[in-house]
Short mmCIF file of C-alpha atoms and ligand atoms in Angstrom, two decimals:
data_model
loop_
_atom_site.label_atom_id
_atom_site.label_comp_id
_atom_site.label_asym_id
_atom_site.label_seq_id
_atom_site.Cartn_x
_atom_site.Cartn_y
_atom_site.Cartn_z
CA MET A 85 -57.03 3.69 7.17
CA ASN A 86 -54.85 6.55 8.41
CA ASP A 87 -51.28 5.21 8.49
CA PHE A 88 -48.76 7.17 10.54
CA ASP A 89 -46.30 9.17 8.49
CA ASP A 90 -42.92 8.56 10.18
CA SER A 91 -41.24 11.21 8.08
CA ALA A 92 -43.45 14.06 9.35
CA ASP A 93 -42.19 16.40 12.05
CA TYR A 94 -44.12 15.18 15.11
CA ASP A 95 -43.44 15.90 18.77
CA LEU A 96 -42.01 13.27 21.14
CA ASP A 97 -45.39 12.61 22.79
CA THR A 98 -46.90 11.78 19.43
CA LEU A 99 -43.97 9.67 18.27
CA ALA A 100 -44.03 7.67 21.52
CA ILE A 101 -47.58 6.61 20.81
CA ARG A 102 -47.70 6.31 17.05
CA ALA A 103 -44.26 6.05 15.40
CA GLY A 104 -43.50 2.74 13.76
CA THR A 105 -47.06 1.43 13.81
CA GLN A 106 -47.67 -1.03 10.98
CA ARG A 107 -51.12 -2.47 10.57
CA SER A 108 -51.95 -5.89 9.19
CA GLN A 109 -54.77 -6.48 6.69
CA PHE A 110 -57.20 -6.53 9.65
CA GLY A 111 -56.68 -2.86 10.46
CA GLU A 112 -56.13 -3.47 14.18
CA HIS A 113 -55.93 -0.21 16.18
CA SER A 114 -53.43 -1.32 18.83
CA GLU A 115 -50.14 -2.86 17.64
CA ALA A 116 -50.44 -6.60 16.98
CA LEU A 117 -48.27 -9.18 18.71
CA PHE A 118 -46.83 -11.55 16.12
CA LEU A 119 -45.94 -14.74 17.98
CA THR A 120 -44.36 -16.61 15.11
CA SER A 121 -40.81 -17.86 14.78
CA SER A 122 -40.84 -18.05 11.00
CA PHE A 123 -42.65 -16.69 7.94
CA VAL A 124 -43.96 -18.43 4.82
CA PHE A 125 -43.30 -17.56 1.21
CA GLU A 126 -45.54 -17.55 -1.83
CA SER A 127 -43.13 -19.70 -3.79
CA ALA A 128 -39.63 -21.13 -3.92
CA ALA A 129 -38.64 -18.15 -6.01
CA GLN A 130 -39.83 -15.70 -3.36
CA ALA A 131 -37.99 -17.67 -0.67
CA GLU A 132 -34.82 -17.30 -2.74
CA ARG A 133 -35.41 -13.57 -3.16
CA ARG A 134 -35.94 -13.15 0.59
CA PHE A 135 -32.86 -15.18 1.53
CA VAL A 136 -30.31 -14.14 -1.06
CA GLY A 137 -31.91 -11.76 -3.53
CA GLY A 138 -32.25 -8.77 -1.23
CA GLU A 139 -36.07 -8.68 -1.23
CA GLU A 140 -37.38 -6.91 1.90
CA GLY A 141 -39.60 -9.03 4.09
CA MET A 142 -39.76 -11.31 7.08
CA VAL A 143 -37.82 -14.59 7.09
CA TYR A 144 -37.23 -15.84 10.62
CA ALA A 145 -37.70 -14.23 14.03
CA ARG A 146 -34.00 -14.25 14.90
CA PHE A 147 -33.68 -11.86 11.94
CA SER A 148 -36.89 -9.86 12.12
CA ASN A 149 -40.47 -9.86 13.33
CA PRO A 150 -43.20 -7.26 12.68
CA THR A 151 -43.75 -6.47 16.38
CA VAL A 152 -39.99 -6.07 16.93
CA ASP A 153 -39.82 -3.94 13.79
CA MET A 154 -42.46 -1.56 15.20
CA LEU A 155 -40.47 -1.18 18.44
CA GLN A 156 -37.27 -0.50 16.48
CA LYS A 157 -38.90 2.16 14.31
CA ARG A 158 -40.52 3.84 17.32
CA LEU A 159 -37.29 3.97 19.35
CA ALA A 160 -35.31 5.25 16.37
CA ALA A 161 -37.87 8.06 16.02
CA LEU A 162 -37.70 8.89 19.74
CA GLU A 163 -33.90 9.03 19.82
CA GLY A 164 -33.71 10.87 16.51
CA GLY A 165 -31.65 8.06 14.96
CA GLU A 166 -31.71 6.59 11.46
CA ALA A 167 -32.15 3.03 12.65
CA CYS A 168 -32.54 0.85 15.74
CA VAL A 169 -31.78 -2.77 16.57
CA ALA A 170 -33.72 -4.24 19.50
CA THR A 171 -32.00 -6.90 21.63
CA ALA A 172 -32.88 -9.41 24.34
CA SER A 173 -31.61 -7.18 27.16
CA GLY A 174 -29.54 -4.09 27.80
CA MET A 175 -26.42 -6.24 28.19
CA ALA A 176 -27.24 -7.93 24.87
CA ALA A 177 -27.27 -4.45 23.30
CA ILE A 178 -23.79 -3.69 24.67
CA LEU A 179 -22.56 -7.16 23.63
CA SER A 180 -23.91 -6.67 20.09
CA VAL A 181 -22.26 -3.25 19.73
CA CYS A 182 -18.90 -4.61 20.88
CA MET A 183 -19.03 -7.82 18.85
CA GLY A 184 -20.22 -5.97 15.77
CA LEU A 185 -17.79 -3.07 15.87
CA LEU A 186 -14.65 -4.17 17.78
CA LYS A 187 -11.90 -6.67 17.03
CA ALA A 188 -8.86 -8.10 18.81
CA GLY A 189 -6.29 -5.40 19.46
CA ASP A 190 -8.86 -2.62 19.83
CA HIS A 191 -8.94 -0.41 22.90
CA VAL A 192 -11.97 1.07 24.67
CA VAL A 193 -11.99 4.12 26.92
CA ALA A 194 -14.83 3.85 29.41
CA SER A 195 -16.22 5.87 32.27
CA ASN A 196 -15.18 4.47 35.67
CA SER A 197 -18.76 4.83 36.86
CA LEU A 198 -20.54 2.30 34.64
CA PHE A 199 -23.26 -0.18 35.54
CA GLY A 200 -21.60 -3.14 37.36
CA SER A 201 -22.31 -5.73 34.65
CA SER A 202 -20.91 -3.41 31.98
CA ILE A 203 -17.58 -3.19 33.85
CA GLN A 204 -17.64 -6.97 34.36
CA PHE A 205 -18.39 -7.49 30.67
CA PHE A 206 -15.43 -5.40 29.50
CA ASN A 207 -13.02 -6.77 32.13
CA ALA A 208 -13.89 -10.46 32.12
CA TYR A 209 -15.09 -11.07 28.57
CA MET A 210 -13.94 -8.47 26.04
CA SER A 211 -10.43 -8.90 27.46
CA LYS A 212 -10.55 -12.62 26.58
CA PHE A 213 -10.86 -11.63 22.93
CA GLY A 214 -8.05 -9.11 23.01
CA VAL A 215 -10.06 -5.92 23.53
CA THR A 216 -8.60 -3.84 26.35
CA THR A 217 -10.46 -1.20 28.37
CA SER A 218 -9.17 1.82 30.29
CA TYR A 219 -11.41 3.51 32.85
CA VAL A 220 -11.31 7.22 33.47
CA GLU A 221 -12.94 9.71 35.81
CA ALA A 222 -16.53 9.79 34.54
CA SER A 223 -17.01 13.54 34.17
CA SER A 224 -13.51 14.61 33.09
CA ILE A 225 -13.35 15.27 29.34
CA GLU A 226 -9.55 15.73 29.64
CA ALA A 227 -9.26 12.24 31.15
CA TYR A 228 -10.96 10.62 28.14
CA GLN A 229 -8.72 12.62 25.83
CA ALA A 230 -5.59 11.58 27.75
CA ALA A 231 -6.54 7.88 27.72
CA LEU A 232 -6.84 7.67 23.92
CA THR A 233 -4.23 5.54 22.15
CA PRO A 234 -3.76 4.77 18.45
CA ALA A 235 -5.67 1.52 19.12
CA THR A 236 -8.71 3.23 20.68
CA ARG A 237 -11.84 2.50 18.70
CA MET A 238 -14.62 3.39 21.14
CA ILE A 239 -15.51 5.63 24.08
CA PHE A 240 -18.28 4.16 26.25
CA VAL A 241 -20.16 6.22 28.84
CA GLU A 242 -23.35 6.43 30.85
CA THR A 243 -24.84 9.77 31.76
CA PRO A 244 -26.07 10.19 34.40
CA SER A 245 -24.05 7.31 35.77
CA ASN A 246 -25.40 4.51 37.90
CA PRO A 247 -25.62 5.03 40.85
CA LEU A 248 -23.73 8.28 41.52
CA THR A 249 -25.47 10.37 38.83
CA GLN A 250 -22.22 11.77 37.48
CA LEU A 251 -22.76 13.52 34.16
CA VAL A 252 -20.71 13.42 31.01
CA ASP A 253 -20.83 16.48 28.75
CA ILE A 254 -21.89 14.56 25.63
CA ALA A 255 -21.33 17.41 23.16
CA ALA A 256 -17.81 18.08 24.50
CA LEU A 257 -16.91 14.39 24.54
CA SER A 258 -18.23 13.92 21.01
CA ARG A 259 -15.83 16.60 19.80
CA VAL A 260 -12.94 14.65 21.37
CA ALA A 261 -14.20 11.41 19.83
CA LYS A 262 -14.66 12.91 16.37
CA ALA A 263 -11.22 14.54 16.38
CA ALA A 264 -9.68 11.15 17.24
CA GLY A 265 -11.86 9.18 14.83
CA VAL A 266 -13.34 6.96 17.56
CA LEU A 267 -16.96 6.01 18.20
CA LEU A 268 -18.86 7.57 21.09
CA VAL A 269 -21.39 5.16 22.61
CA VAL A 270 -23.79 6.49 25.27
CA ASP A 271 -25.87 4.26 27.55
CA ASN A 272 -29.03 6.40 27.80
CA CYS A 273 -30.76 4.16 30.32
CA PHE A 274 -31.18 6.69 33.12
CA CYS A 275 -32.69 9.51 31.07
CA SER A 276 -34.45 7.74 28.22
CA PRO A 277 -35.12 9.80 25.08
CA ALA A 278 -37.81 11.69 26.99
CA LEU A 279 -35.12 13.58 28.92
CA GLN A 280 -32.00 13.36 26.76
CA GLN A 281 -31.20 12.53 23.14
CA PRO A 282 -27.45 11.80 22.90
CA LEU A 283 -27.39 11.40 19.10
CA LYS A 284 -28.50 15.02 18.76
CA LEU A 285 -25.56 16.00 20.99
CA GLY A 286 -23.06 14.18 18.77
CA ALA A 287 -22.97 10.59 20.05
CA ASP A 288 -22.58 7.88 17.39
CA LEU A 289 -24.64 5.19 19.11
CA VAL A 290 -27.13 5.03 21.96
CA VAL A 291 -27.60 1.81 23.90
CA HIS A 292 -30.58 1.10 26.11
CA SER A 293 -31.70 -1.27 28.75
CA ALA A 294 -35.37 -1.23 27.71
CA THR A 295 -35.92 -3.23 30.89
CA LYS A 296 -35.85 0.08 32.73
CA TYR A 297 -37.81 3.21 31.79
CA LEU A 298 -38.81 2.17 28.26
CA ASP A 299 -41.02 -0.61 29.61
CA GLY A 300 -41.25 1.39 32.81
CA GLN A 301 -43.31 -1.12 34.74
CA GLY A 302 -40.74 -3.78 35.63
CA ARG A 303 -42.21 -6.52 33.45
CA VAL A 304 -39.76 -7.67 30.80
CA LEU A 305 -36.12 -7.62 29.69
CA GLY A 306 -35.15 -5.81 26.54
CA GLY A 307 -32.47 -3.65 25.00
CA ALA A 308 -31.75 -1.54 21.96
CA VAL A 309 -29.03 0.15 19.95
CA VAL A 310 -29.86 3.32 18.00
CA GLY A 311 -27.69 5.14 15.47
CA SER A 312 -26.79 5.43 11.81
CA LYS A 313 -27.76 2.72 9.33
CA ALA A 314 -24.11 2.17 8.45
CA LEU A 315 -23.00 1.44 12.03
CA LEU A 316 -26.07 -0.62 12.82
CA GLU A 317 -25.50 -2.87 9.84
CA GLU A 318 -22.54 -4.49 11.64
CA VAL A 319 -24.47 -4.73 14.90
CA LEU A 320 -27.45 -6.30 13.15
CA ARG A 321 -25.26 -8.84 11.35
CA PHE A 322 -23.89 -10.02 14.70
CA LEU A 323 -27.38 -10.18 16.22
CA ARG A 324 -28.81 -12.15 13.33
CA THR A 325 -25.90 -14.59 13.40
CA ALA A 326 -25.46 -15.05 17.15
CA GLY A 327 -29.07 -14.59 18.23
CA PRO A 328 -29.42 -12.27 21.26
CA SER A 329 -32.67 -11.14 19.64
CA ILE A 330 -35.63 -9.78 21.60
CA SER A 331 -38.76 -11.88 22.07
CA PRO A 332 -41.74 -10.43 20.13
CA PHE A 333 -43.76 -10.57 23.34
CA ASN A 334 -41.21 -8.45 25.19
CA ALA A 335 -41.05 -6.04 22.26
CA TRP A 336 -44.83 -5.67 22.38
CA VAL A 337 -44.79 -4.96 26.15
CA ILE A 338 -42.10 -2.31 25.64
CA LEU A 339 -44.06 -0.73 22.75
CA LYS A 340 -46.99 -0.35 25.15
CA GLY A 341 -44.64 1.06 27.81
CA LEU A 342 -43.31 3.71 25.42
CA GLU A 343 -46.80 5.19 25.07
CA THR A 344 -46.54 6.59 28.60
CA LEU A 345 -42.76 7.21 28.65
CA ASN A 346 -42.84 10.99 28.63
CA ILE A 347 -45.60 11.42 31.17
CA ARG A 348 -43.92 8.86 33.49
CA MET A 349 -40.48 10.47 33.18
CA GLN A 350 -41.86 13.90 34.01
CA ALA A 351 -43.87 12.69 37.00
CA GLN A 352 -41.08 10.47 38.35
CA SER A 353 -38.53 13.28 37.95
CA ALA A 354 -40.79 15.62 39.93
CA ASN A 355 -41.13 13.00 42.68
CA ALA A 356 -37.36 12.43 42.68
CA LEU A 357 -36.63 16.13 43.02
CA ALA A 358 -38.98 16.39 46.01
CA VAL A 359 -37.38 13.34 47.68
CA ALA A 360 -33.86 14.66 46.97
CA GLN A 361 -34.70 18.06 48.48
CA TRP A 362 -36.13 16.38 51.57
CA LEU A 363 -33.12 14.07 51.95
CA GLU A 364 -30.73 16.98 51.71
CA ALA A 365 -32.41 18.59 54.72
CA GLN A 366 -32.13 15.49 56.97
CA PRO A 367 -29.49 15.40 59.73
CA GLY A 368 -28.79 11.67 59.18
CA ILE A 369 -27.67 12.25 55.59
CA GLU A 370 -24.05 12.80 54.61
CA ARG A 371 -24.57 13.67 50.95
CA VAL A 372 -27.21 13.55 48.20
CA PHE A 373 -26.40 12.90 44.54
CA TYR A 374 -29.12 14.26 42.26
CA PRO A 375 -28.50 16.27 39.07
CA GLY A 376 -31.62 18.37 39.69
CA LEU A 377 -30.23 19.84 42.94
CA PRO A 378 -28.11 23.00 42.82
CA SER A 379 -25.64 21.17 45.13
CA HIS A 380 -24.83 18.71 42.32
CA PRO A 381 -21.40 19.67 40.94
CA GLN A 382 -22.77 19.48 37.38
CA TYR A 383 -26.14 21.14 37.98
CA GLU A 384 -25.61 23.60 35.10
CA LEU A 385 -24.66 20.85 32.67
CA ALA A 386 -27.72 18.86 33.77
CA ARG A 387 -29.92 21.85 33.03
CA SER A 388 -28.55 22.24 29.53
CA GLN A 389 -28.26 18.56 28.58
CA GLN A 390 -31.30 16.98 30.25
CA LEU A 391 -34.92 18.09 30.50
CA SER A 392 -34.95 17.26 34.24
CA GLY A 393 -32.79 15.65 36.91
CA GLY A 394 -34.23 12.19 36.21
CA ALA A 395 -35.69 9.72 38.68
CA ILE A 396 -32.56 8.29 40.33
CA VAL A 397 -31.40 9.71 43.64
CA ALA A 398 -28.34 8.36 45.43
CA PHE A 399 -27.43 9.32 48.98
CA GLU A 400 -24.88 8.53 51.64
CA VAL A 401 -26.14 8.09 55.18
CA LYS A 402 -24.00 9.09 58.14
CA GLY A 403 -22.17 5.93 59.22
CA GLY A 404 -21.39 2.81 57.20
CA LYS A 405 -22.98 -0.35 55.91
CA ASP A 406 -24.99 -1.01 59.11
CA GLU A 407 -26.64 2.42 59.00
CA ALA A 408 -27.35 2.06 55.28
CA TRP A 409 -28.84 -1.40 55.72
CA ARG A 410 -30.99 -0.09 58.58
CA VAL A 411 -32.63 2.41 56.21
CA VAL A 412 -33.30 -0.38 53.69
CA ASP A 413 -34.65 -2.78 56.30
CA SER A 414 -36.88 -0.18 57.96
CA THR A 415 -38.91 0.44 54.82
CA ARG A 416 -42.39 -1.10 54.63
CA MET A 417 -43.51 0.01 51.19
CA LEU A 418 -40.43 0.58 49.01
CA SER A 419 -39.26 -2.43 47.01
CA ILE A 420 -35.88 -3.80 48.09
CA THR A 421 -34.59 -4.72 44.65
CA ALA A 422 -31.77 -3.82 42.34
CA ASN A 423 -34.09 -3.05 39.44
CA LEU A 424 -34.86 0.54 38.49
CA GLY A 425 -37.02 2.35 36.02
CA ASP A 426 -40.28 1.09 37.48
CA THR A 427 -43.46 2.85 38.62
CA ARG A 428 -42.67 1.35 42.05
CA THR A 429 -39.91 3.05 44.02
CA THR A 430 -36.95 0.75 44.61
CA ILE A 431 -34.13 0.97 47.14
CA THR A 432 -30.73 -0.67 46.69
CA HIS A 433 -27.44 -0.92 48.56
CA PRO A 434 -25.08 -0.83 45.54
CA ALA A 435 -21.90 -1.98 47.35
CA THR A 436 -23.44 -5.37 48.16
CA THR A 437 -25.70 -5.82 45.11
CA THR A 438 -25.19 -4.17 41.71
CA HIS A 439 -21.52 -3.53 42.43
CA GLY A 440 -21.02 -6.46 44.82
CA ARG A 441 -19.15 -8.73 42.44
CA ILE A 442 -16.48 -6.30 41.30
CA SER A 443 -13.25 -6.05 43.29
CA PRO A 444 -13.16 -3.72 46.31
CA GLU A 445 -10.51 -1.67 44.45
CA ALA A 446 -12.72 -1.25 41.39
CA ARG A 447 -15.65 -0.39 43.67
CA ALA A 448 -13.60 2.25 45.46
CA ALA A 449 -12.46 3.65 42.12
CA ALA A 450 -16.10 3.93 41.08
CA GLY A 451 -16.87 5.81 44.32
CA ILE A 452 -19.34 3.24 45.67
CA HIS A 453 -19.01 3.52 49.44
CA ASP A 454 -20.62 1.25 52.03
CA ASN A 455 -22.92 4.02 53.25
CA LEU A 456 -24.38 4.67 49.78
CA LEU A 457 -27.99 3.91 48.89
CA ARG A 458 -29.75 4.30 45.55
CA LEU A 459 -33.40 5.18 45.17
CA ALA A 460 -35.15 4.79 41.85
CA VAL A 461 -38.15 6.98 42.52
CA GLY A 462 -41.47 5.76 41.18
CA LEU A 463 -44.97 7.09 40.85
CA GLU A 464 -46.30 6.56 44.40
CA SER A 465 -47.18 9.59 46.51
CA VAL A 466 -44.06 11.54 47.51
CA SER A 467 -45.19 11.82 51.12
CA ASP A 468 -45.54 8.04 51.37
CA ILE A 469 -42.05 7.54 49.90
CA ILE A 470 -40.60 10.08 52.35
CA ALA A 471 -42.42 8.52 55.32
CA ASP A 472 -40.91 5.15 54.42
CA LEU A 473 -37.38 6.59 54.37
CA GLN A 474 -37.93 8.64 57.51
CA ARG A 475 -38.40 5.51 59.60
CA GLY A 476 -34.92 4.11 58.89
CA LEU A 477 -33.23 7.48 59.21
CA ALA A 478 -34.87 8.19 62.54
CA ALA A 479 -33.81 4.78 63.95
C1 PLP B 92 -29.77 -2.34 33.79
C2 PLP B 92 -28.73 -1.61 33.07
C3 PLP B 92 -28.06 -2.22 32.00
C4 PLP B 92 -28.29 -3.65 31.60
O1 PLP B 92 -29.57 -3.89 31.15
P1 PLP B 92 -30.31 -5.32 31.25
O2 PLP B 92 -31.58 -5.08 30.52
O3 PLP B 92 -30.48 -5.64 32.69
O4 PLP B 92 -29.42 -6.30 30.57
C5 PLP B 92 -27.13 -1.46 31.31
N1 PLP B 92 -26.87 -0.19 31.66
C6 PLP B 92 -27.50 0.43 32.69
C7 PLP B 92 -27.16 1.84 33.01
C8 PLP B 92 -28.44 -0.26 33.42
O5 PLP B 92 -29.05 0.35 34.46
#
């Protein structure tokens, strides 16, 4: 039996398919799904060693599970991290990082262009436990620097941001974070490790919503944190105690999704670029936000930091909410849903969905206008996607 050598220097395509694979005594070719909540021991003495004696091995699925372990090893390899902790969802990953590494009195500096639930999480919940958060202009390194206080423990960013695709220069921000002795956490949801590896650019931790591109087919919820063993020890302790652990079934689905991650990301990025170029040429469009277009203010940074522009295109239509909704409601094929990272193209009106529950002031600060739409471009034919958008724009 030819076991995969995780320590060898393999390319991303190979790691995405083979890293982390652990075979049972049956020698199954495809990764097995271990649907078991607990594990048995050979003896009372072994149970003691597993629980308190530091012996490696499975105990209980809130702690560990072989299928989950394979996902964690594979994602760690893809991100170039020492270790990975998989979680029940992307928000559970962010929760676990904050609960594991922050305490009352700590301060977080965050990008003002985060995923809506992330902003809600910091404002409504971390604040209840005495952790304060300051938001700064997403792409301004000076703004992060200026917002640091002696209590700052963490900088939290997404790049590209959701939905405006603002970029953060990860290498530059990591120098600011290191000089101040604070952790840099990057939500790598939009790029996935196929397009961007923040740890290699100096980030301390990467968080993922595996619900998005890692599964890639809109089937299950999942999340992950990747980074050094030392940092992840605290995150893992919280997860094992509090229990936002991933289901082995979901972990197995995501493992299967990872096998096609790179090929999907490349194809969806190519589709997105074509759609973005077409949108930019339409008279009914005010503005297009796509890091792969030369008109993007951070086009050069995108070229150096990401392998492509990614699959998310945001655009403002001429007019307001009515005109934006007309584009959404004129589609016949695109999915009207807030999810992204799927093979099916989705269209969303952020102001009334993903960012609908934050205050109008916070929404304005994040630059989410009523005429903004977000497309998460999938794998359908580009001409069919364009034809579906054309209808609403022509109306
Ligand atoms: C979806 C998303 C999350 C949250 O992930 P869930 O799996 O839905 O909990 C976090 N960050 C970004 C950028 C996202 O798009």
